[in-house]
Amino acid sequence: MPASAAAPGFKTTPFWQDTAPPRELPDIPLPKDADVVIVGSGYTGLSAALTLARAGKRVHVLEADKYPGAGASTRNAGFVGSQLWSKFKPLAEKLGVEKAAAYTSEAVNAHKYVVSLIEREQISCHYVHNGRFIAAHSPNSYASLTKEAELLRKHFGIACEMVPRAWQRQEIGTDFFHGGMIHPLTGSLHPGLYYAGLLDRVLAAGVTIHTKTKALSIDRTSNGAFTVGTSRGTLSADRVILGTNGYTDHTFPWFKRRIITIHTAIAVTEPLDPALIREVLPSGRTFIDTRMNPVSIRPMPDGRRLQFTAARGLFVSDNETKATEIRNAAAFAVPAVKDVRISHCWTGQMGFTFDKLPHIGERNGVLYAMGYCGTGLPMSTWLGHKLALRILGDKNGATGLDGRAFPTRPFYTGNPWFLPLIVQWYGHKDRRDLKRARKASS
Ligand SMILES: Cc1cc2nc3c(=O)[nH]c(=O)nc-3n(C[C@H](O)[C@H](O)[C@H](O)COP(=O)(O)OP(=O)(O)OC[C@H]3O[C@@H](n4cnc5c(N)ncnc54)[C@H](O)[C@@H]3O)c2cc1C
């Protein structure tokens, strides 16, 4: 068993909570009725609530947990990207350029919306527009990134830059990769403070959030309105939004059958020597690589720590072992971090989908947005806003993601038993690619 990477005082709570602690809200009884009931108080729910309340709607948000935003929205890595999980080139090869462009443009819009929201609402959340370095793990993936850069420039005017292997140490402190691409339309922020800022704006706009209130049923009435049964009573609503993403459970089986919940972990180092941080991320950009099981690294807002994510450790149960596995996965590619210690390692639930794309739509009159596949910080904020526009009858509520089936698989009831096999298969492909790349360059 490898030596533990845990630092003294190791915490299993999100690093973000140190500066944005969970907030307890006053216990307000459920009303008899509301214009809109929103299930889930993450970014999807709050973003929708903000737009609706500012337009004069009476909005009530139901949250099963003790704290608002207890799901992924206060537990994520804080990358504010402008790409979908499925990249443009493979999407275009699979679905055609038109669809790939329609879907990807929503990721670009989502990014721009979040940046403008932060500015407009003056949310102090350490947003930095630092760009991302995407490192190629093989010459083939460098060639794919070059093509991706061309396509992003052509279709979206995004000025991605290629960095050949000889210069990659300007971006990442290792020779492990084969060059990479700088994606400029990417930033990072403190997700806890971003959430806290949204929460303040939503409460100020008159929205009521009922914590410790789980939605148990949503039934359509004969007049087209809804009755929402909760753990604390029943209320009626003209419209209902479901924003439960990776925390969707068997209460809503149709959605549970379409969401693949992945319990993902994040590790944050203890304060490091600034010289080491400069060595690892010399340009201060965030980092990810192109392996199927990639590692991501970002500088933290305090400028003194690094954050790592990796698939390794996904299926071990205790956070100290996860921390060690994630640190070691980072060190495999970036040896300079092999001895750093981890002060915080926590988990959160991501919502993936079978077509690896986000979904927005309506099911039996219930509006939903979910399945953001790891890109939900901007996408949930954006699609929550879009759902609100739909309720307000605004034609700008349409998106390029509309009108698609939300796929499931036969016999899938919401237990993603196949994930360990997929991660192993991805690991096998990564090792094979690395071996071939080593052979080709020797
Ligand atoms: C570890 C991790 C790292 C991530 N990193 C990034 C990143 O760097 N960049 C990025 O873009 N995305 C990232 N994501 C994804 C992003 O955080 C999510 O997509 C986004 O926060 C989803 O927001 P949401 O409001 O839809 O759902 P959530 O924030 O998950 O909120 C759903 C809420 O619904 C509540 N709920 C569920 N069922 C009920 C019910 N029946 N009644 C009442 N309430 C209910 C839950 O308690 C929960 O609070 C990450 C996710 C994880 C887990």
Short mmCIF file of C-alpha atoms and ligand atoms in Angstrom, two decimals:
data_model
loop_
_atom_site.label_atom_id
_atom_site.label_comp_id
_atom_site.label_asym_id
_atom_site.label_seq_id
_atom_site.Cartn_x
_atom_site.Cartn_y
_atom_site.Cartn_z
CA MET A 1 0.00 0.00 0.00
CA PRO A 2 1.49 3.41 -0.96
CA ALA A 3 2.38 5.84 1.85
CA SER A 4 -0.52 8.14 2.67
CA ALA A 5 -0.50 11.58 1.01
CA ALA A 6 -2.71 13.04 3.76
CA ALA A 7 -1.33 16.11 5.52
CA PRO A 8 -1.79 16.55 9.28
CA GLY A 9 -5.34 17.78 9.98
CA PHE A 10 -6.56 16.19 6.71
CA LYS A 11 -10.18 17.19 5.96
CA THR A 12 -12.88 15.38 4.00
CA THR A 13 -14.98 18.53 3.56
CA PRO A 14 -14.61 20.68 0.42
CA PHE A 15 -11.68 23.09 0.59
CA TRP A 16 -14.18 25.78 -0.49
CA GLN A 17 -16.08 25.46 2.77
CA ASP A 18 -13.12 26.91 4.69
CA THR A 19 -13.99 30.31 3.19
CA ALA A 20 -17.63 29.75 2.14
CA PRO A 21 -19.18 27.64 4.90
CA PRO A 22 -22.57 25.98 4.39
CA ARG A 23 -25.35 28.35 5.33
CA GLU A 24 -28.35 27.39 7.42
CA LEU A 25 -31.53 29.10 6.22
CA PRO A 26 -34.57 29.97 8.36
CA ASP A 27 -37.25 27.33 8.48
CA ILE A 28 -40.18 28.80 6.54
CA PRO A 29 -43.43 26.78 6.31
CA LEU A 30 -44.44 25.68 2.81
CA PRO A 31 -47.07 27.92 1.23
CA LYS A 32 -50.28 26.47 -0.22
CA ASP A 33 -49.24 27.46 -3.71
CA ALA A 34 -46.50 29.04 -5.79
CA ASP A 35 -46.06 30.25 -9.33
CA VAL A 36 -43.02 28.03 -9.75
CA VAL A 37 -41.62 25.23 -7.60
CA ILE A 38 -38.00 24.29 -8.25
CA VAL A 39 -36.64 20.96 -7.01
CA GLY A 40 -32.92 21.24 -6.17
CA SER A 41 -31.03 24.30 -4.95
CA GLY A 42 -27.83 23.94 -6.99
CA TYR A 43 -26.78 26.30 -9.78
CA THR A 44 -29.61 25.04 -12.05
CA GLY A 45 -32.26 25.80 -9.45
CA LEU A 46 -30.84 29.13 -8.31
CA SER A 47 -30.16 30.40 -11.82
CA ALA A 48 -33.75 29.63 -12.85
CA ALA A 49 -35.06 31.13 -9.60
CA LEU A 50 -33.14 34.37 -10.11
CA THR A 51 -34.48 34.99 -13.61
CA LEU A 52 -38.04 34.07 -12.57
CA ALA A 53 -38.10 36.11 -9.36
CA ARG A 54 -36.69 39.16 -11.12
CA ALA A 55 -39.59 38.82 -13.57
CA GLY A 56 -42.04 38.92 -10.66
CA LYS A 57 -42.78 35.21 -10.16
CA ARG A 58 -43.35 33.70 -6.70
CA VAL A 59 -40.67 31.03 -6.60
CA HIS A 60 -40.15 28.31 -3.98
CA VAL A 61 -37.08 26.10 -4.11
CA LEU A 62 -37.13 22.68 -2.42
CA GLU A 63 -33.86 21.25 -1.16
CA ALA A 64 -33.64 17.79 0.41
CA ASP A 65 -30.40 18.53 2.25
CA LYS A 66 -29.92 20.54 5.45
CA TYR A 67 -28.01 23.22 3.51
CA PRO A 68 -28.73 24.99 0.22
CA GLY A 69 -26.35 23.98 -2.56
CA ALA A 70 -25.19 20.86 -0.73
CA GLY A 71 -24.81 18.97 -4.03
CA ALA A 72 -22.18 19.37 -6.74
CA SER A 73 -22.60 23.15 -6.89
CA THR A 74 -20.47 23.67 -3.75
CA ARG A 75 -18.25 20.63 -4.25
CA ASN A 76 -16.89 21.06 -7.78
CA ALA A 77 -13.46 21.92 -9.16
CA GLY A 78 -14.33 25.45 -10.31
CA PHE A 79 -13.34 25.13 -13.99
CA VAL A 80 -15.42 27.48 -16.13
CA GLY A 81 -15.00 25.94 -19.57
CA SER A 82 -16.65 26.60 -22.91
CA GLN A 83 -16.55 23.04 -24.21
CA LEU A 84 -18.83 20.07 -23.79
CA TRP A 85 -17.48 16.81 -22.42
CA SER A 86 -17.65 15.55 -26.02
CA LYS A 87 -15.22 17.65 -28.03
CA PHE A 88 -16.16 19.33 -31.31
CA LYS A 89 -14.13 17.18 -33.69
CA PRO A 90 -15.43 13.77 -32.55
CA LEU A 91 -18.94 15.19 -32.23
CA ALA A 92 -18.83 16.52 -35.79
CA GLU A 93 -17.51 13.16 -37.02
CA LYS A 94 -20.36 11.36 -35.26
CA LEU A 95 -23.31 13.72 -35.73
CA GLY A 96 -22.29 16.10 -38.50
CA VAL A 97 -20.93 19.63 -38.28
CA GLU A 98 -24.33 21.32 -37.97
CA LYS A 99 -25.40 19.45 -34.85
CA ALA A 100 -21.92 19.58 -33.33
CA ALA A 101 -21.92 23.36 -33.83
CA ALA A 102 -25.44 23.75 -32.38
CA TYR A 103 -24.55 21.76 -29.25
CA THR A 104 -21.09 23.22 -28.74
CA SER A 105 -22.37 26.77 -29.19
CA GLU A 106 -24.43 26.27 -26.02
CA ALA A 107 -21.23 25.53 -24.09
CA VAL A 108 -19.69 28.71 -25.48
CA ASN A 109 -22.87 30.67 -24.60
CA ALA A 110 -22.91 29.12 -21.13
CA HIS A 111 -19.34 30.25 -20.49
CA LYS A 112 -20.08 33.79 -21.66
CA TYR A 113 -23.29 33.92 -19.62
CA VAL A 114 -21.52 32.96 -16.38
CA VAL A 115 -18.76 35.50 -16.94
CA SER A 116 -21.32 38.25 -17.62
CA LEU A 117 -23.47 37.17 -14.65
CA ILE A 118 -20.50 37.38 -12.30
CA GLU A 119 -19.70 40.84 -13.64
CA ARG A 120 -23.27 42.13 -13.67
CA GLU A 121 -24.13 40.81 -10.22
CA GLN A 122 -20.70 41.72 -8.80
CA ILE A 123 -20.18 38.24 -7.38
CA SER A 124 -16.79 38.05 -5.64
CA CYS A 125 -15.69 34.51 -6.41
CA HIS A 126 -12.07 34.83 -7.60
CA TYR A 127 -13.00 34.40 -11.24
CA VAL A 128 -9.80 34.37 -13.31
CA HIS A 129 -9.84 34.20 -17.08
CA ASN A 130 -6.63 32.21 -17.20
CA GLY A 131 -7.29 29.80 -20.09
CA ARG A 132 -6.59 26.08 -20.02
CA PHE A 133 -3.66 24.05 -21.30
CA ILE A 134 -4.86 20.74 -22.73
CA ALA A 135 -1.86 18.43 -22.99
CA ALA A 136 -1.65 15.68 -25.63
CA HIS A 137 -0.70 12.26 -24.28
CA SER A 138 0.46 11.05 -27.71
CA PRO A 139 1.45 12.43 -31.12
CA ASN A 140 -1.96 11.30 -32.41
CA SER A 141 -3.79 13.26 -29.77
CA TYR A 142 -1.61 16.31 -30.58
CA ALA A 143 -2.77 15.97 -34.21
CA SER A 144 -6.40 15.72 -33.03
CA LEU A 145 -5.99 18.81 -30.86
CA THR A 146 -4.53 20.69 -33.82
CA LYS A 147 -7.65 19.84 -35.81
CA GLU A 148 -9.89 20.73 -32.87
CA ALA A 149 -8.13 24.13 -32.61
CA GLU A 150 -8.76 24.76 -36.31
CA LEU A 151 -12.45 23.89 -35.97
CA LEU A 152 -12.96 26.01 -32.85
CA ARG A 153 -11.34 28.95 -34.63
CA LYS A 154 -13.45 28.41 -37.75
CA HIS A 155 -16.84 27.87 -36.11
CA PHE A 156 -16.59 29.99 -32.96
CA GLY A 157 -13.71 32.38 -33.55
CA ILE A 158 -11.89 30.95 -30.50
CA ALA A 159 -8.18 31.61 -30.93
CA CYS A 160 -6.77 28.34 -29.61
CA GLU A 161 -2.98 28.09 -29.81
CA MET A 162 -0.92 24.97 -30.26
CA VAL A 163 2.16 24.52 -28.08
CA PRO A 164 4.69 22.03 -29.46
CA ARG A 165 6.39 19.57 -27.16
CA ALA A 166 9.66 21.54 -27.11
CA TRP A 167 7.84 24.49 -25.49
CA GLN A 168 5.38 22.70 -23.26
CA ARG A 169 7.35 23.44 -20.10
CA GLN A 170 6.07 26.98 -20.47
CA GLU A 171 2.69 25.49 -19.56
CA ILE A 172 3.23 22.36 -17.45
CA GLY A 173 6.26 21.25 -15.46
CA THR A 174 6.89 17.90 -17.13
CA ASP A 175 8.16 16.30 -20.35
CA PHE A 176 5.52 13.57 -20.12
CA PHE A 177 3.22 15.05 -22.79
CA HIS A 178 3.56 15.64 -26.53
CA GLY A 179 2.68 19.31 -26.58
CA GLY A 180 -0.84 20.62 -26.34
CA MET A 181 -3.37 23.33 -26.97
CA ILE A 182 -4.11 26.53 -25.07
CA HIS A 183 -7.87 27.03 -24.95
CA PRO A 184 -8.34 30.71 -24.15
CA LEU A 185 -12.10 30.72 -23.48
CA THR A 186 -11.75 29.10 -20.06
CA GLY A 187 -11.51 30.41 -16.55
CA SER A 188 -11.64 29.25 -12.98
CA LEU A 189 -13.35 30.40 -9.83
CA HIS A 190 -14.13 29.55 -6.22
CA PRO A 191 -17.35 27.50 -6.56
CA GLY A 192 -18.37 28.04 -2.93
CA LEU A 193 -18.22 31.81 -3.26
CA TYR A 194 -19.90 31.72 -6.67
CA TYR A 195 -22.71 29.72 -5.08
CA ALA A 196 -22.88 32.07 -2.06
CA GLY A 197 -23.12 35.07 -4.40
CA LEU A 198 -25.95 33.47 -6.37
CA LEU A 199 -27.72 32.54 -3.13
CA ASP A 200 -27.54 36.14 -1.86
CA ARG A 201 -28.97 37.47 -5.14
CA VAL A 202 -31.75 34.87 -5.19
CA LEU A 203 -32.80 35.55 -1.58
CA ALA A 204 -32.69 39.31 -2.21
CA ALA A 205 -34.96 38.79 -5.23
CA GLY A 206 -37.60 37.27 -2.93
CA VAL A 207 -37.16 33.55 -3.56
CA THR A 208 -37.89 31.19 -0.64
CA ILE A 209 -35.65 28.16 -0.24
CA HIS A 210 -37.02 25.32 1.86
CA THR A 211 -34.14 23.14 3.05
CA LYS A 212 -34.71 19.69 4.62
CA THR A 213 -37.66 19.46 2.21
CA LYS A 214 -37.50 16.58 -0.20
CA ALA A 215 -39.83 16.51 -3.20
CA LEU A 216 -41.52 13.10 -3.17
CA SER A 217 -43.98 13.37 -6.03
CA ILE A 218 -45.04 15.71 -8.82
CA ASP A 219 -48.58 15.19 -10.15
CA ARG A 220 -50.35 17.05 -12.90
CA THR A 221 -53.83 18.31 -12.02
CA SER A 222 -56.78 18.50 -14.38
CA ASN A 223 -56.24 22.25 -14.98
CA GLY A 224 -52.64 21.66 -16.13
CA ALA A 225 -51.06 22.85 -12.87
CA PHE A 226 -49.08 20.60 -10.48
CA THR A 227 -49.32 19.20 -6.98
CA VAL A 228 -45.92 18.71 -5.43
CA GLY A 229 -45.76 16.29 -2.51
CA THR A 230 -42.83 16.86 -0.16
CA SER A 231 -41.44 15.46 3.08
CA ARG A 232 -43.04 18.49 4.79
CA GLY A 233 -46.43 18.68 3.12
CA THR A 234 -47.96 19.47 -0.23
CA LEU A 235 -48.12 22.60 -2.36
CA SER A 236 -49.49 23.42 -5.76
CA ALA A 237 -47.62 25.20 -8.53
CA ASP A 238 -48.28 26.50 -12.01
CA ARG A 239 -44.91 25.22 -13.21
CA VAL A 240 -42.26 22.85 -11.83
CA ILE A 241 -38.54 22.65 -12.61
CA LEU A 242 -36.43 19.61 -11.77
CA GLY A 243 -32.76 20.51 -11.18
CA THR A 244 -31.41 17.48 -9.35
CA ASN A 245 -28.67 16.35 -11.81
CA GLY A 246 -26.24 13.84 -10.20
CA TYR A 247 -28.40 13.74 -7.05
CA THR A 248 -31.51 12.52 -8.88
CA ASP A 249 -32.76 9.45 -7.03
CA HIS A 250 -35.48 6.83 -7.43
CA THR A 251 -38.13 9.37 -6.45
CA PHE A 252 -38.10 10.29 -10.15
CA PRO A 253 -37.43 6.95 -11.87
CA TRP A 254 -37.76 8.22 -15.47
CA PHE A 255 -34.91 10.68 -14.82
CA LYS A 256 -32.92 8.27 -12.65
CA ARG A 257 -32.90 5.86 -15.61
CA ARG A 258 -31.27 8.56 -17.75
CA ILE A 259 -28.64 9.87 -15.36
CA ILE A 260 -25.37 8.08 -14.63
CA THR A 261 -24.27 9.35 -11.23
CA ILE A 262 -20.49 9.37 -10.77
CA HIS A 263 -19.05 9.96 -7.29
CA THR A 264 -16.02 12.04 -8.18
CA ALA A 265 -13.24 13.16 -5.83
CA ILE A 266 -11.06 16.24 -5.66
CA ALA A 267 -7.76 16.63 -3.78
CA VAL A 268 -6.22 19.93 -2.68
CA THR A 269 -2.65 20.24 -1.47
CA GLU A 270 -1.46 21.88 1.70
CA PRO A 271 0.26 25.26 1.12
CA LEU A 272 3.27 24.69 -1.16
CA ASP A 273 6.52 26.44 -1.93
CA PRO A 274 5.55 29.12 -4.52
CA ALA A 275 8.51 27.96 -6.66
CA LEU A 276 6.90 24.51 -6.97
CA ILE A 277 3.56 26.01 -8.05
CA ARG A 278 5.40 28.08 -10.69
CA GLU A 279 7.27 24.97 -11.83
CA VAL A 280 4.07 22.92 -12.20
CA LEU A 281 1.88 25.62 -13.81
CA PRO A 282 4.31 28.28 -15.07
CA SER A 283 1.67 30.23 -17.00
CA GLY A 284 -0.94 30.04 -14.23
CA ARG A 285 -3.43 28.38 -16.55
CA THR A 286 -5.56 25.43 -15.51
CA PHE A 287 -4.48 22.07 -16.91
CA ILE A 288 -6.00 18.84 -18.18
CA ASP A 289 -4.71 16.11 -20.50
CA THR A 290 -6.25 14.10 -23.30
CA ARG A 291 -6.15 10.62 -21.77
CA MET A 292 -9.49 8.84 -21.35
CA ASN A 293 -8.75 8.97 -17.61
CA PRO A 294 -7.16 12.43 -17.47
CA VAL A 295 -5.59 14.37 -14.63
CA SER A 296 -6.57 17.97 -14.06
CA ILE A 297 -4.59 20.53 -12.08
CA ARG A 298 -5.47 24.09 -11.19
CA PRO A 299 -3.92 26.79 -9.07
CA MET A 300 -6.09 27.65 -6.10
CA PRO A 301 -7.42 31.18 -5.51
CA ASP A 302 -5.13 31.63 -2.47
CA GLY A 303 -2.15 31.19 -4.84
CA ARG A 304 -0.56 28.77 -2.36
CA ARG A 305 -2.01 25.42 -3.30
CA LEU A 306 -2.80 23.14 -6.22
CA GLN A 307 -5.93 21.11 -6.84
CA PHE A 308 -5.91 17.71 -8.56
CA THR A 309 -8.61 15.50 -10.02
CA ALA A 310 -8.14 12.02 -11.49
CA ALA A 311 -10.22 8.92 -12.09
CA ARG A 312 -7.86 6.88 -9.91
CA GLY A 313 -9.38 6.35 -6.50
CA LEU A 314 -12.89 6.56 -7.93
CA PHE A 315 -13.90 3.22 -6.49
CA VAL A 316 -12.09 3.18 -3.13
CA SER A 317 -14.25 4.17 -0.23
CA ASP A 318 -12.11 6.22 2.13
CA ASN A 319 -11.03 9.74 1.24
CA GLU A 320 -7.48 9.36 2.53
CA THR A 321 -6.83 6.53 0.07
CA LYS A 322 -8.53 8.57 -2.66
CA ALA A 323 -6.25 11.52 -1.84
CA THR A 324 -3.18 9.30 -2.17
CA GLU A 325 -4.37 7.73 -5.42
CA ILE A 326 -5.19 11.12 -6.96
CA ARG A 327 -1.88 12.67 -5.90
CA ASN A 328 -0.02 9.65 -7.30
CA ALA A 329 -1.95 9.85 -10.58
CA ALA A 330 -0.95 13.51 -10.87
CA ALA A 331 2.68 12.64 -10.03
CA PHE A 332 2.75 9.90 -12.69
CA ALA A 333 2.45 12.66 -15.31
CA VAL A 334 4.02 15.53 -13.33
CA PRO A 335 6.71 14.02 -11.09
CA ALA A 336 7.38 17.35 -9.34
CA VAL A 337 4.26 16.80 -7.22
CA LYS A 338 5.19 13.31 -6.03
CA ASP A 339 5.81 14.36 -2.42
CA VAL A 340 3.14 17.03 -1.97
CA ARG A 341 0.65 16.36 0.76
CA ILE A 342 -3.10 16.67 0.54
CA SER A 343 -5.00 18.74 3.07
CA HIS A 344 -8.52 18.23 1.67
CA CYS A 345 -10.12 15.43 -0.31
CA TRP A 346 -13.87 15.28 -0.80
CA THR A 347 -16.41 13.81 -3.17
CA GLY A 348 -19.48 14.99 -5.06
CA GLN A 349 -21.96 13.49 -7.50
CA MET A 350 -21.68 14.31 -11.19
CA GLY A 351 -24.54 13.59 -13.59
CA PHE A 352 -23.50 11.91 -16.86
CA THR A 353 -25.73 10.77 -19.70
CA PHE A 354 -25.64 7.94 -22.22
CA ASP A 355 -25.07 10.30 -25.15
CA LYS A 356 -22.45 12.30 -23.18
CA LEU A 357 -24.43 15.51 -23.76
CA PRO A 358 -26.48 17.76 -21.46
CA HIS A 359 -30.26 17.61 -21.63
CA ILE A 360 -32.91 20.30 -21.33
CA GLY A 361 -36.59 19.66 -21.94
CA GLU A 362 -40.03 18.92 -20.62
CA ARG A 363 -41.47 15.63 -19.39
CA ASN A 364 -45.22 15.48 -18.59
CA GLY A 365 -45.12 19.24 -18.22
CA VAL A 366 -42.17 19.22 -15.78
CA LEU A 367 -39.24 21.27 -17.07
CA TYR A 368 -35.77 19.86 -16.49
CA ALA A 369 -32.11 20.49 -17.21
CA MET A 370 -29.47 17.97 -16.18
CA GLY A 371 -26.76 15.55 -17.32
CA TYR A 372 -24.04 18.15 -17.71
CA CYS A 373 -21.25 15.54 -17.88
CA GLY A 374 -18.73 17.44 -15.76
CA THR A 375 -19.19 20.80 -17.48
CA GLY A 376 -22.14 21.88 -15.37
CA LEU A 377 -20.76 24.92 -13.64
CA PRO A 378 -21.45 27.12 -16.66
CA MET A 379 -24.00 24.80 -18.31
CA SER A 380 -26.32 24.46 -15.28
CA THR A 381 -26.33 28.22 -14.75
CA TRP A 382 -27.10 28.76 -18.42
CA LEU A 383 -29.77 26.08 -18.81
CA GLY A 384 -31.43 27.07 -15.51
CA HIS A 385 -31.78 30.58 -16.96
CA LYS A 386 -33.13 29.11 -20.21
CA LEU A 387 -35.80 27.12 -18.34
CA ALA A 388 -36.88 30.32 -16.62
CA LEU A 389 -37.18 32.09 -19.98
CA ARG A 390 -39.40 29.26 -21.23
CA ILE A 391 -41.74 29.73 -18.28
CA LEU A 392 -41.80 33.46 -18.97
CA GLY A 393 -42.82 32.72 -22.56
CA ASP A 394 -39.64 34.26 -23.91
CA LYS A 395 -38.56 32.75 -27.24
CA ASN A 396 -34.92 33.16 -26.15
CA GLY A 397 -35.54 30.12 -23.95
CA ALA A 398 -34.78 27.93 -26.98
CA THR A 399 -31.34 26.26 -27.17
CA GLY A 400 -29.31 24.31 -29.69
CA LEU A 401 -29.72 21.29 -27.39
CA ASP A 402 -33.51 21.15 -27.81
CA GLY A 403 -35.62 18.46 -29.44
CA ARG A 404 -33.39 15.46 -28.72
CA ALA A 405 -34.44 12.23 -27.06
CA PHE A 406 -33.03 11.73 -23.55
CA PRO A 407 -31.63 8.23 -23.93
CA THR A 408 -31.45 5.41 -21.43
CA ARG A 409 -30.46 1.75 -21.89
CA PRO A 410 -32.54 -1.42 -21.55
CA PHE A 411 -32.61 -2.67 -17.94
CA TYR A 412 -30.79 0.41 -16.62
CA THR A 413 -32.59 1.58 -13.49
CA GLY A 414 -30.00 4.02 -12.22
CA ASN A 415 -27.27 1.79 -10.81
CA PRO A 416 -24.15 2.41 -12.92
CA TRP A 417 -22.61 -1.01 -12.19
CA PHE A 418 -20.60 -0.76 -15.43
CA LEU A 419 -18.50 2.27 -14.39
CA PRO A 420 -15.55 0.33 -12.90
CA LEU A 421 -15.34 -1.69 -16.14
CA ILE A 422 -15.37 1.47 -18.27
CA VAL A 423 -12.71 3.17 -16.17
CA GLN A 424 -10.55 0.02 -16.40
CA TRP A 425 -11.07 -0.12 -20.17
CA TYR A 426 -10.13 3.58 -20.47
CA GLY A 427 -7.03 2.91 -18.36
CA HIS A 428 -6.08 0.05 -20.67
CA LYS A 429 -6.46 2.30 -23.74
CA ASP A 430 -4.40 5.04 -22.08
CA ARG A 431 -1.57 2.62 -21.23
CA ARG A 432 -1.62 1.25 -24.79
CA ASP A 433 -1.46 4.80 -26.26
CA LEU A 434 1.39 5.78 -23.93
CA LYS A 435 3.35 2.64 -24.88
CA ARG A 436 2.89 3.34 -28.60
CA ALA A 437 3.84 6.99 -28.15
CA ARG A 438 7.01 6.01 -26.26
CA LYS A 439 7.95 3.51 -28.99
CA ALA A 440 7.32 6.09 -31.74
CA SER A 441 9.49 8.72 -30.10
CA SER A 442 12.39 6.36 -29.14
C1 LIG B 1 -16.33 16.63 -7.86
C2 LIG B 1 -16.97 17.45 -8.95
C3 LIG B 1 -16.20 18.32 -9.70
C4 LIG B 1 -16.79 19.09 -10.70
N1 LIG B 1 -16.04 20.00 -11.35
C5 LIG B 1 -16.61 20.78 -12.29
C6 LIG B 1 -15.87 21.81 -12.92
O1 LIG B 1 -14.71 22.06 -12.58
N2 LIG B 1 -16.47 22.55 -13.88
C7 LIG B 1 -17.77 22.31 -14.26
O2 LIG B 1 -18.25 22.97 -15.19
N3 LIG B 1 -18.52 21.37 -13.65
C8 LIG B 1 -17.98 20.63 -12.66
N4 LIG B 1 -18.72 19.71 -12.00
C9 LIG B 1 -20.16 19.59 -12.34
C10 LIG B 1 -20.99 20.71 -11.72
O3 LIG B 1 -20.60 20.93 -10.39
C11 LIG B 1 -22.47 20.29 -11.75
O4 LIG B 1 -22.83 19.94 -13.07
C12 LIG B 1 -23.41 21.40 -11.30
O5 LIG B 1 -23.04 21.87 -10.03
C13 LIG B 1 -24.83 20.86 -11.29
O6 LIG B 1 -25.66 21.79 -10.67
P1 LIG B 1 -27.16 21.38 -10.37
O7 LIG B 1 -27.81 22.54 -9.73
O8 LIG B 1 -27.80 20.85 -11.59
O9 LIG B 1 -27.06 20.14 -9.39
P2 LIG B 1 -26.48 20.04 -7.90
O10 LIG B 1 -25.67 21.19 -7.52
O11 LIG B 1 -25.87 18.69 -7.77
O12 LIG B 1 -27.78 20.15 -7.02
C14 LIG B 1 -28.81 19.20 -7.04
C15 LIG B 1 -29.55 19.36 -5.72
O13 LIG B 1 -30.79 18.66 -5.79
C16 LIG B 1 -31.10 18.20 -4.49
N5 LIG B 1 -32.13 17.16 -4.60
C17 LIG B 1 -32.01 15.95 -5.21
N6 LIG B 1 -33.20 15.30 -5.14
C18 LIG B 1 -34.07 16.12 -4.50
C19 LIG B 1 -35.45 16.01 -4.14
N7 LIG B 1 -36.17 14.93 -4.44
N8 LIG B 1 -36.02 17.04 -3.47
C20 LIG B 1 -35.31 18.16 -3.15
N9 LIG B 1 -33.99 18.31 -3.47
C21 LIG B 1 -33.39 17.30 -4.14
C22 LIG B 1 -29.76 17.71 -3.97
O14 LIG B 1 -29.74 17.63 -2.56
C23 LIG B 1 -28.81 18.78 -4.53
O15 LIG B 1 -28.57 19.81 -3.59
C24 LIG B 1 -18.18 18.93 -10.99
C25 LIG B 1 -18.94 18.05 -10.24
C26 LIG B 1 -18.35 17.31 -9.23
C27 LIG B 1 -19.19 16.36 -8.42
#
